[in-house]
Amino acid sequence: MITIDDLTMQFSGTTLFSRVDLQFNPGNCYGIIGANGAGKSTFIKILSGELEPTSGHVYIDSKARMSVLKQDQALYNDYTVMDTVIMGNQRLYDCGKEKDAIYEKEDFSDEDGMRAAELEEEFAELGGYEAESDAGRLLQGLGVTTEYYDTLMSDMDPRLKVKILLAQALFGNPDIILLDEPTNNLDLPSVVWLENFLMDYEGTVLVVSHDRYFLNNICTHIVDIDYGKIKMYVGNYDFWYESSQLIQKLTKDQNKKAEQKIQELQTFIARFAANRSKSRQATSRRKLLDKITIEELPASSRRYPWVGFKANREPGKDRLFVTDVSKTVNGVKLLDNVSFTVGKEDKIVIIGRNELAVTMLFKILAGEEEPDTGSVKWGASIEYAYFPSDNSSYFENCDYNLIDWMRQFSEDKKESYLRTFLGRMLFSGDDVYKNVRVLSGGEKVRCMISKLMLSGGNFLLMDQPTNHLDLESIAALNNGMSAFPYNIVFSCHDHQLVQTVANRVIEITEDGIIDRKCTYDEYVNLFDLEHALESRE
């Protein structure tokens, strides 16, 4: 159990939240939501002890073991993958290392024997003899195969490091798990595995996430950070959203009725205050007027962008032809004879356990990489617009403000025109004069979406466009992609966006591709059925 009493947090005179009283109980999963900058990650750091609050207290059972998803990928560079996961239970790891060091001594003493016996008992109680198999199950579930177990973390791809650190946070059956954006850079099958793990978990889970579908599946409660407060709601994300919208509507309706009543009373008072026969009624209404209050709606930290893609020209019949594309990088074959044709109605999601392979396909489609064999042919009328998963090259060594940065990509150089696209993604006023070098990850993504809207492309290539975006921005992007009338080929970790946008799924496997004309949920259900049938044979 975690109890929070009168918690307040301020940074540089700005209050993130104040006077917070909450309790988190075992068996529940709490989804922490709020706009970028509202204080979600700060709240997690306070609970983990990494930050001290300005005032108030956090009480955690001293016997409870807390596990936290680490954000620093370089922290375990000198350790193997297996050791990194087992260090999720630091006492177990230390116990095992001390025990092994004693057994390796050449001059093994009686004291060493007694200490080894103590360590053996503790090691067994902590589950040490099952540690590697338990860690292996977590890694396998997240798509990290046995070939990597003895590899140093420094040699691992960053996308796999994310999975390994997540396995570390889940290892050893901790009493409390704190997860800050655990689905970032996770492929969709790994997200499904994580959902199942957390739904079966009996401890206390607090998770920050921008994935609506994920929150809906795992959460028993929603913890909303907004208006400088932290409030808890029973239910999942959709229930919170419907409830919060209803509360806002009821408050506005009540205020509207109050305003109408105030207007009626003020009109009567103004008309009859000087009338001797009506003066008593006017005085009575004045007293009533003093009692009517308008409930002030506090300013929300949430901001809602708008995303819409408008093509400069309508595409013709031929869209995209990919034929026998193969690509090997550093001796690893990422793509093996990949072939598909994009038809008129297709909105295709590209998925796969190996995200390097997915991104490589996008780079080849966009002309950033050449295939070893095979070809990519675009229709003559196609003007594709590309959103890369790594946008760093667009901002590195760049000394532009946002207006000048957008001006690079526009035939119309007028500031008023460029402001239109930046404003849709919440860059307004003097924000457009901010230097792009100081932008956060989420702001850079919003810049790239502004650029995409500006392009007027009639075919969208989008590799992980939701990374670093908050829930409101993801919902706006979801709406824009759904409304786009032409082709989209995209990859994405947001289940709800994938389900509502894609009508075709292409999965990249080691043996080529699996190509199905269906929604993502239909695809998942199809393969769950196939696996069930295989298991019966």
XYZ file of C-alpha atoms in Angstrom:
537
model
C 0.000 0.000 0.000
C 1.106 3.569 -0.762
C -0.428 6.457 1.175
C 0.068 10.068 0.101
C -0.650 12.811 2.616
C -0.930 16.528 1.764
C 1.609 16.316 -1.079
C 2.718 19.489 -2.867
C 5.373 19.868 -5.583
C 6.767 23.130 -6.906
C 9.469 23.889 -9.471
C 10.949 27.395 -9.722
C 7.893 28.918 -8.084
C 5.449 27.004 -10.324
C 3.123 24.565 -8.562
C 2.681 21.275 -10.419
C 0.167 19.947 -7.895
C -0.808 20.684 -4.304
C -2.593 19.232 -1.261
C -2.763 15.734 -2.734
C -4.218 12.923 -0.581
C -4.354 9.485 -2.230
C -4.069 5.795 -1.433
C -2.884 3.031 -3.783
C -3.812 -0.540 -2.869
C -2.565 -4.011 -3.906
C -4.411 -5.723 -6.722
C -5.103 -2.466 -8.548
C -3.511 -0.870 -11.592
C -3.485 2.932 -11.634
C -3.062 4.753 -14.942
C -1.490 8.195 -14.496
C -2.546 10.678 -17.168
C -2.126 14.384 -17.864
C -0.795 16.792 -20.458
C 2.920 17.044 -21.227
C 4.506 18.984 -18.387
C 1.635 18.352 -15.956
C 3.936 16.394 -13.627
C 3.353 12.692 -14.388
C 7.021 11.666 -14.413
C 7.706 13.939 -11.431
C 4.947 12.177 -9.484
C 6.491 8.768 -10.257
C 9.934 10.037 -9.153
C 8.473 11.259 -5.863
C 6.899 7.853 -5.203
C 10.162 6.071 -6.024
C 12.140 8.348 -3.718
C 14.173 9.875 -6.515
C 12.692 13.336 -5.813
C 11.685 15.016 -2.564
C 8.318 16.808 -2.593
C 8.087 20.449 -1.587
C 5.839 19.392 1.267
C 3.756 16.433 2.368
C 4.597 12.773 2.836
C 4.620 9.440 0.999
C 4.194 6.366 3.208
C 5.135 2.936 1.848
C 5.181 -0.329 3.774
C 8.825 -0.905 4.777
C 8.541 -4.592 3.890
C 7.280 -3.895 0.370
C 9.746 -4.233 -2.516
C 9.329 -1.544 -5.165
C 10.517 -1.921 -8.739
C 10.906 1.030 -11.117
C 11.325 1.065 -14.902
C 14.725 2.693 -15.447
C 14.989 5.418 -18.096
C 18.805 5.565 -18.357
C 19.768 2.991 -20.997
C 23.511 3.388 -20.291
C 23.166 2.504 -16.606
C 23.873 -1.218 -17.135
C 26.284 -1.095 -20.068
C 28.901 -3.185 -18.210
C 26.466 -6.013 -17.418
C 25.047 -8.833 -19.501
C 21.400 -8.898 -20.503
C 20.638 -11.724 -18.050
C 22.392 -10.010 -15.140
C 20.599 -6.734 -15.916
C 17.201 -8.394 -15.632
C 18.062 -10.242 -12.406
C 19.275 -6.942 -10.908
C 15.591 -6.059 -10.820
C 15.845 -7.795 -7.432
C 19.098 -6.216 -6.275
C 19.329 -8.230 -3.054
C 18.966 -11.496 -4.973
C 21.644 -10.437 -7.453
C 24.086 -9.330 -4.705
C 23.462 -12.505 -2.746
C 24.244 -14.668 -5.781
C 27.422 -12.763 -6.629
C 28.724 -12.903 -3.045
C 27.965 -16.640 -2.857
C 29.759 -17.341 -6.140
C 32.770 -15.253 -5.080
C 33.158 -17.307 -1.882
C 33.051 -20.599 -3.808
C 35.740 -19.323 -6.173
C 38.187 -18.757 -3.317
C 41.229 -21.039 -3.263
C 41.691 -20.692 0.529
C 38.115 -21.591 1.521
C 37.834 -21.129 5.342
C 35.308 -22.302 7.934
C 33.977 -18.746 8.126
C 33.531 -18.797 4.355
C 31.601 -22.023 4.667
C 29.272 -20.590 7.305
C 28.727 -17.452 5.261
C 28.100 -19.498 2.115
C 25.485 -21.555 3.959
C 23.689 -18.376 5.067
C 23.771 -17.041 1.530
C 22.535 -20.342 0.091
C 19.502 -20.214 2.380
C 18.724 -16.599 1.537
C 19.355 -17.189 -2.169
C 16.873 -20.065 -2.191
C 14.245 -18.053 -0.281
C 14.571 -15.225 -2.812
C 14.016 -17.642 -5.699
C 17.607 -17.515 -6.896
C 17.637 -20.997 -8.407
C 14.704 -20.102 -10.642
C 16.009 -16.582 -11.399
C 17.458 -17.258 -14.842
C 14.429 -19.219 -16.040
C 12.079 -16.523 -14.674
C 14.122 -13.791 -16.355
C 14.148 -15.815 -19.567
C 10.347 -16.050 -19.599
C 10.092 -12.270 -19.298
C 12.637 -11.675 -22.048
C 11.006 -14.212 -24.365
C 7.614 -12.646 -23.782
C 8.996 -9.255 -24.801
C 10.695 -10.671 -27.894
C 14.327 -10.787 -26.656
C 15.676 -14.173 -27.751
C 18.196 -16.440 -25.979
C 21.062 -15.462 -28.303
C 21.303 -12.121 -26.460
C 21.297 -13.332 -22.852
C 25.090 -13.251 -22.435
C 25.556 -10.084 -24.515
C 26.716 -6.894 -22.791
C 24.067 -4.186 -22.618
C 26.506 -1.766 -24.273
C 26.342 -3.921 -27.405
C 22.540 -4.110 -27.526
C 20.319 -2.135 -29.882
C 18.508 0.689 -28.004
C 15.118 -0.737 -28.981
C 15.975 -4.031 -27.287
C 17.436 -2.220 -24.269
C 13.966 -0.774 -23.634
C 12.548 -4.307 -23.464
C 15.365 -5.564 -21.216
C 14.877 -2.722 -18.729
C 11.143 -3.430 -18.746
C 11.855 -7.112 -17.995
C 14.064 -5.919 -15.124
C 11.198 -3.865 -13.674
C 8.864 -6.867 -13.815
C 11.368 -9.400 -12.450
C 11.099 -11.137 -9.115
C 7.444 -10.496 -8.285
C 7.849 -7.060 -6.632
C 5.078 -5.717 -4.413
C 4.916 -2.361 -6.228
C 5.750 -1.634 -9.877
C 6.217 1.920 -11.183
C 6.250 2.179 -14.974
C 6.837 5.442 -16.853
C 5.878 5.006 -20.525
C 6.518 1.238 -20.674
C 5.016 0.878 -24.177
C 7.360 3.407 -25.815
C 9.234 1.620 -28.627
C 7.498 -1.674 -27.870
C 6.185 -3.580 -30.867
C 2.492 -4.442 -30.732
C 2.940 -8.154 -29.809
C 5.122 -7.097 -26.852
C 2.467 -4.598 -25.744
C -0.150 -7.382 -25.793
C 2.165 -9.589 -23.714
C 2.707 -6.761 -21.206
C -1.061 -6.198 -20.935
C -1.583 -9.861 -20.069
C 1.250 -9.810 -17.534
C -0.088 -6.768 -15.709
C -3.690 -8.000 -15.740
C -2.525 -11.162 -13.912
C -0.249 -9.279 -11.507
C -1.461 -9.188 -7.882
C 0.598 -6.274 -6.551
C 0.222 -2.510 -6.971
C 0.946 -1.023 -10.396
C 1.252 2.661 -11.273
C 1.781 3.330 -14.953
C 2.214 6.483 -17.021
C 1.130 5.875 -20.603
C -0.193 7.684 -23.675
C -1.649 4.470 -25.122
C -5.435 4.636 -24.698
C -6.082 0.985 -25.564
C -3.371 -0.150 -23.147
C -4.856 1.944 -20.328
C -8.339 0.631 -21.069
C -7.170 -2.970 -20.856
C -5.084 -2.847 -17.680
C -6.383 -0.035 -15.450
C -8.743 -0.381 -12.509
C -8.292 3.345 -11.706
C -7.245 6.519 -13.516
C -5.144 9.163 -11.730
C -5.572 12.491 -13.515
C -3.038 15.307 -13.055
C -4.679 18.554 -14.140
C -5.719 21.960 -12.779
C -2.788 21.724 -10.339
C -4.516 18.780 -8.619
C -4.311 14.994 -8.713
C -7.647 13.196 -8.650
C -8.388 9.485 -8.725
C -11.281 7.921 -10.652
C -12.482 4.317 -10.525
C -12.498 2.657 -13.953
C -10.398 2.639 -17.101
C -9.449 5.481 -19.450
C -12.688 5.525 -21.465
C -14.766 5.645 -18.288
C -12.627 8.540 -16.978
C -12.959 10.410 -20.281
C -16.748 10.026 -20.398
C -17.064 11.006 -16.712
C -14.816 14.061 -17.017
C -16.642 15.259 -20.122
C -19.993 14.784 -18.345
C -18.796 16.760 -15.293
C -17.597 19.579 -17.550
C -20.928 19.609 -19.399
C -22.994 19.598 -16.199
C -20.938 22.435 -14.745
C -21.294 24.495 -17.920
C -25.058 23.812 -18.049
C -25.447 24.850 -14.409
C -23.425 28.003 -15.057
C -25.552 28.828 -18.089
C -28.769 28.526 -16.059
C -27.227 30.623 -13.274
C -26.172 33.309 -15.749
C -29.701 33.411 -17.201
C -31.193 33.757 -13.708
C -28.701 36.512 -12.840
C -29.663 38.372 -16.012
C -33.374 38.105 -15.170
C -32.812 39.369 -11.609
C -30.573 42.228 -12.717
C -33.167 43.299 -15.293
C -35.978 43.276 -12.680
C -33.864 45.188 -10.127
C -32.823 47.809 -12.674
C -36.424 48.247 -13.773
C -38.202 48.403 -10.393
C -35.596 49.522 -7.807
C -36.944 53.086 -7.936
C -40.589 51.949 -7.953
C -41.979 52.288 -4.434
C -44.601 49.556 -4.901
C -42.026 47.118 -6.263
C -39.089 48.117 -4.022
C -39.651 45.240 -1.562
C -39.600 42.709 -4.428
C -36.486 44.367 -5.879
C -34.736 44.111 -2.484
C -35.732 40.434 -2.211
C -34.332 39.717 -5.657
C -31.117 41.581 -4.810
C -30.598 39.245 -1.842
C -31.270 36.253 -4.081
C -28.819 37.622 -6.630
C -26.069 37.781 -3.990
C -26.537 34.073 -3.252
C -26.174 32.873 -6.864
C -22.625 31.861 -7.728
C -21.030 30.904 -11.010
C -18.737 27.916 -10.526
C -15.405 28.879 -11.999
C -14.003 26.286 -14.374
C -10.256 26.095 -13.687
C -7.811 26.382 -16.569
C -6.842 22.912 -17.771
C -3.245 22.089 -18.686
C -4.621 19.996 -21.563
C -4.398 21.467 -25.047
C -6.046 19.952 -28.097
C -4.299 20.148 -31.472
C -5.975 19.623 -34.821
C -4.567 17.368 -37.533
C -5.815 17.296 -41.108
C -4.029 16.170 -44.262
C -5.071 17.722 -47.566
C -3.565 16.419 -50.817
C -2.460 18.851 -53.523
C -3.701 16.452 -56.207
C -5.778 13.304 -56.448
C -3.714 10.153 -56.988
C -4.198 8.043 -60.098
C -4.823 4.325 -60.392
C -1.239 3.142 -59.750
C -0.012 3.715 -56.190
C 2.967 1.612 -55.055
C 4.617 -1.614 -56.211
C 7.205 -3.349 -53.986
C 8.871 -6.337 -55.640
C 11.276 -8.861 -54.056
C 12.981 -6.323 -51.784
C 15.802 -7.734 -49.639
C 18.199 -5.926 -47.339
C 21.055 -7.127 -45.126
C 22.779 -4.860 -42.595
C 25.960 -5.893 -40.742
C 25.422 -9.481 -41.765
C 21.822 -9.586 -40.497
C 19.084 -10.024 -43.085
C 16.337 -7.566 -42.192
C 14.134 -7.940 -45.282
C 13.818 -11.112 -47.333
C 12.058 -10.913 -50.722
C 9.353 -8.535 -49.546
C 6.660 -7.960 -52.177
C 3.311 -6.183 -52.013
C 1.155 -3.818 -54.035
C -0.790 -0.921 -52.559
C -4.331 -0.618 -53.911
C -6.679 2.334 -54.054
C -8.401 1.815 -50.673
C -5.415 0.553 -48.663
C -4.326 1.948 -45.323
C -1.598 -0.460 -44.275
C 0.041 -0.930 -40.883
C 3.496 -2.523 -40.957
C 4.271 -4.595 -37.859
C 7.026 -6.973 -36.818
C 9.093 -8.110 -33.854
C 12.216 -6.623 -35.443
C 11.597 -2.887 -35.567
C 14.925 -2.361 -37.339
C 13.416 -4.288 -40.237
C 10.218 -2.224 -40.145
C 12.140 1.059 -40.166
C 14.438 -0.179 -42.925
C 11.414 -0.887 -45.109
C 10.191 2.680 -44.585
C 13.625 4.072 -45.425
C 13.681 2.066 -48.654
C 10.161 3.187 -49.589
C 11.170 6.809 -48.926
C 14.364 6.496 -50.980
C 16.689 6.973 -47.997
C 18.135 3.471 -48.450
C 18.625 1.238 -51.470
C 17.580 -2.426 -51.351
C 20.237 -5.090 -51.970
C 17.856 -6.691 -54.442
C 14.355 -5.940 -55.678
C 12.621 -2.704 -56.578
C 10.201 -0.014 -55.368
C 8.038 1.668 -57.995
C 5.744 4.600 -57.251
C 2.742 5.538 -59.393
C 3.338 8.495 -61.714
C 0.783 10.690 -59.912
C 1.976 9.894 -56.377
C 3.500 12.583 -54.181
C 4.411 10.800 -50.967
C 5.085 12.564 -47.665
C 7.388 10.828 -45.192
C 7.456 10.870 -41.393
C 10.628 9.076 -40.147
C 10.859 7.367 -36.766
C 14.133 9.218 -36.126
C 13.703 12.934 -36.806
C 17.083 14.049 -35.402
C 18.565 14.870 -38.829
C 15.865 17.507 -39.332
C 16.905 19.404 -36.206
C 20.628 18.738 -35.725
C 23.026 21.580 -36.510
C 20.015 23.783 -37.144
C 19.837 27.355 -35.854
C 16.328 28.191 -37.133
C 13.288 29.278 -35.214
C 10.087 27.353 -35.953
C 8.923 29.725 -38.694
C 12.244 29.594 -40.553
C 12.414 25.834 -40.033
C 8.986 25.413 -41.693
C 9.928 27.905 -44.421
C 12.502 25.400 -45.742
C 9.710 23.064 -46.784
C 7.187 25.561 -48.173
C 6.776 27.298 -51.518
C 4.692 29.958 -49.782
C 7.188 31.724 -47.492
C 4.725 34.074 -45.756
C 4.755 33.847 -41.974
C 0.961 34.000 -41.768
C 0.698 30.934 -44.015
C 3.267 28.951 -42.019
C 1.654 29.935 -38.730
C -1.516 28.169 -39.906
C 0.179 24.766 -39.843
C 2.191 25.403 -36.681
C -0.906 26.731 -34.909
C -2.785 23.517 -35.579
C -0.118 21.743 -33.550
C -0.313 24.285 -30.704
C 2.606 26.534 -31.664
C 1.117 30.022 -31.406
C 2.135 33.557 -30.474
C 5.827 33.898 -29.664
C 6.206 30.096 -29.564
C 6.947 30.183 -33.304
C 10.153 32.122 -32.619
C 11.525 29.405 -30.358
C 14.817 27.910 -31.584
C 14.306 24.327 -32.773
C 17.405 23.195 -30.868
C 15.586 23.607 -27.532
C 12.437 21.692 -28.510
C 11.388 18.663 -26.484
C 10.854 15.279 -28.126
C 7.084 15.834 -28.253
C 7.487 19.327 -29.730
C 9.755 17.980 -32.481
C 7.143 15.368 -33.381
C 4.473 18.083 -33.543
C 6.778 20.072 -35.847
C 7.141 17.034 -38.097
C 3.342 16.618 -38.206
C 3.022 20.324 -39.121
C 5.516 19.707 -41.928
C 3.529 16.660 -43.054
C 0.302 18.682 -43.216
C 2.130 21.398 -45.147
C 3.473 18.927 -47.732
C 0.130 18.258 -49.462
C 1.175 14.664 -50.167
C -1.386 12.229 -51.548
C 0.343 9.184 -50.007
C 1.519 9.201 -46.381
C 4.490 7.156 -45.142
C 4.563 7.328 -41.331
C 7.030 5.382 -39.173
C 6.048 5.613 -35.477
C 4.337 9.048 -35.582
C 2.896 8.761 -32.048
C 6.222 8.528 -30.194
C 6.574 11.298 -27.562
C 3.018 12.588 -28.122
C 0.500 13.067 -25.322
C -2.974 11.527 -25.373
C -4.631 14.620 -26.831
C -2.134 14.825 -29.710
C -2.440 11.102 -30.430
C -6.238 11.421 -30.571
C -5.919 14.373 -32.992
C -3.466 12.428 -35.181
C -5.805 9.431 -35.074
C -8.654 11.613 -36.354
C -6.514 13.131 -39.110
C -5.285 9.754 -40.353
C -8.785 8.264 -40.268
C -10.169 11.179 -42.291
C -7.409 11.116 -44.942
C -9.086 9.775 -48.125
C -6.013 8.258 -49.768
C -3.265 5.766 -48.928
C -1.304 5.552 -45.696
C 1.465 3.060 -44.933
C 2.438 3.376 -41.292
C 3.829 1.720 -38.181
C 2.587 2.580 -34.722
C 2.554 1.352 -31.116
C -0.869 2.800 -30.318
C -3.332 -0.096 -30.572
C -6.434 2.092 -30.856
C -4.966 4.175 -33.677
C -3.875 1.053 -35.558
C -7.276 -0.586 -35.090
C -9.249 2.461 -36.263
C -7.017 3.484 -39.211
C -5.608 0.324 -40.813
C -7.656 -1.928 -43.104
C -4.688 -4.116 -44.024
C -1.864 -5.617 -41.928
C 1.591 -6.564 -43.214
C 3.838 -8.333 -40.706
C 7.552 -8.587 -41.432
C 8.928 -11.962 -40.321
C 12.288 -13.693 -40.680
C 10.864 -15.630 -43.648
C 9.307 -12.705 -45.530
C 5.914 -11.148 -44.837
C 2.388 -12.073 -43.806
C -0.172 -9.924 -45.624
C -3.825 -9.819 -44.577
C -6.679 -7.544 -45.684
C -8.311 -6.972 -42.283
C -8.251 -4.799 -39.184
C -5.543 -5.279 -36.590
C -7.885 -6.907 -34.061
C -9.093 -9.333 -36.735
C -5.456 -10.123 -37.533
C -4.601 -10.805 -33.884
C -7.716 -12.956 -33.405
C -6.952 -14.889 -36.592
C -3.481 -15.838 -35.400
C -4.668 -16.592 -31.881
C -7.130 -19.060 -33.464
C -4.445 -20.580 -35.689
C -2.115 -21.064 -32.711
C -4.947 -22.643 -30.711
C -5.682 -25.077 -33.546
C -1.982 -25.922 -33.894
C -1.748 -26.687 -30.180
C -4.591 -29.232 -30.495
C -2.977 -31.138 -33.344
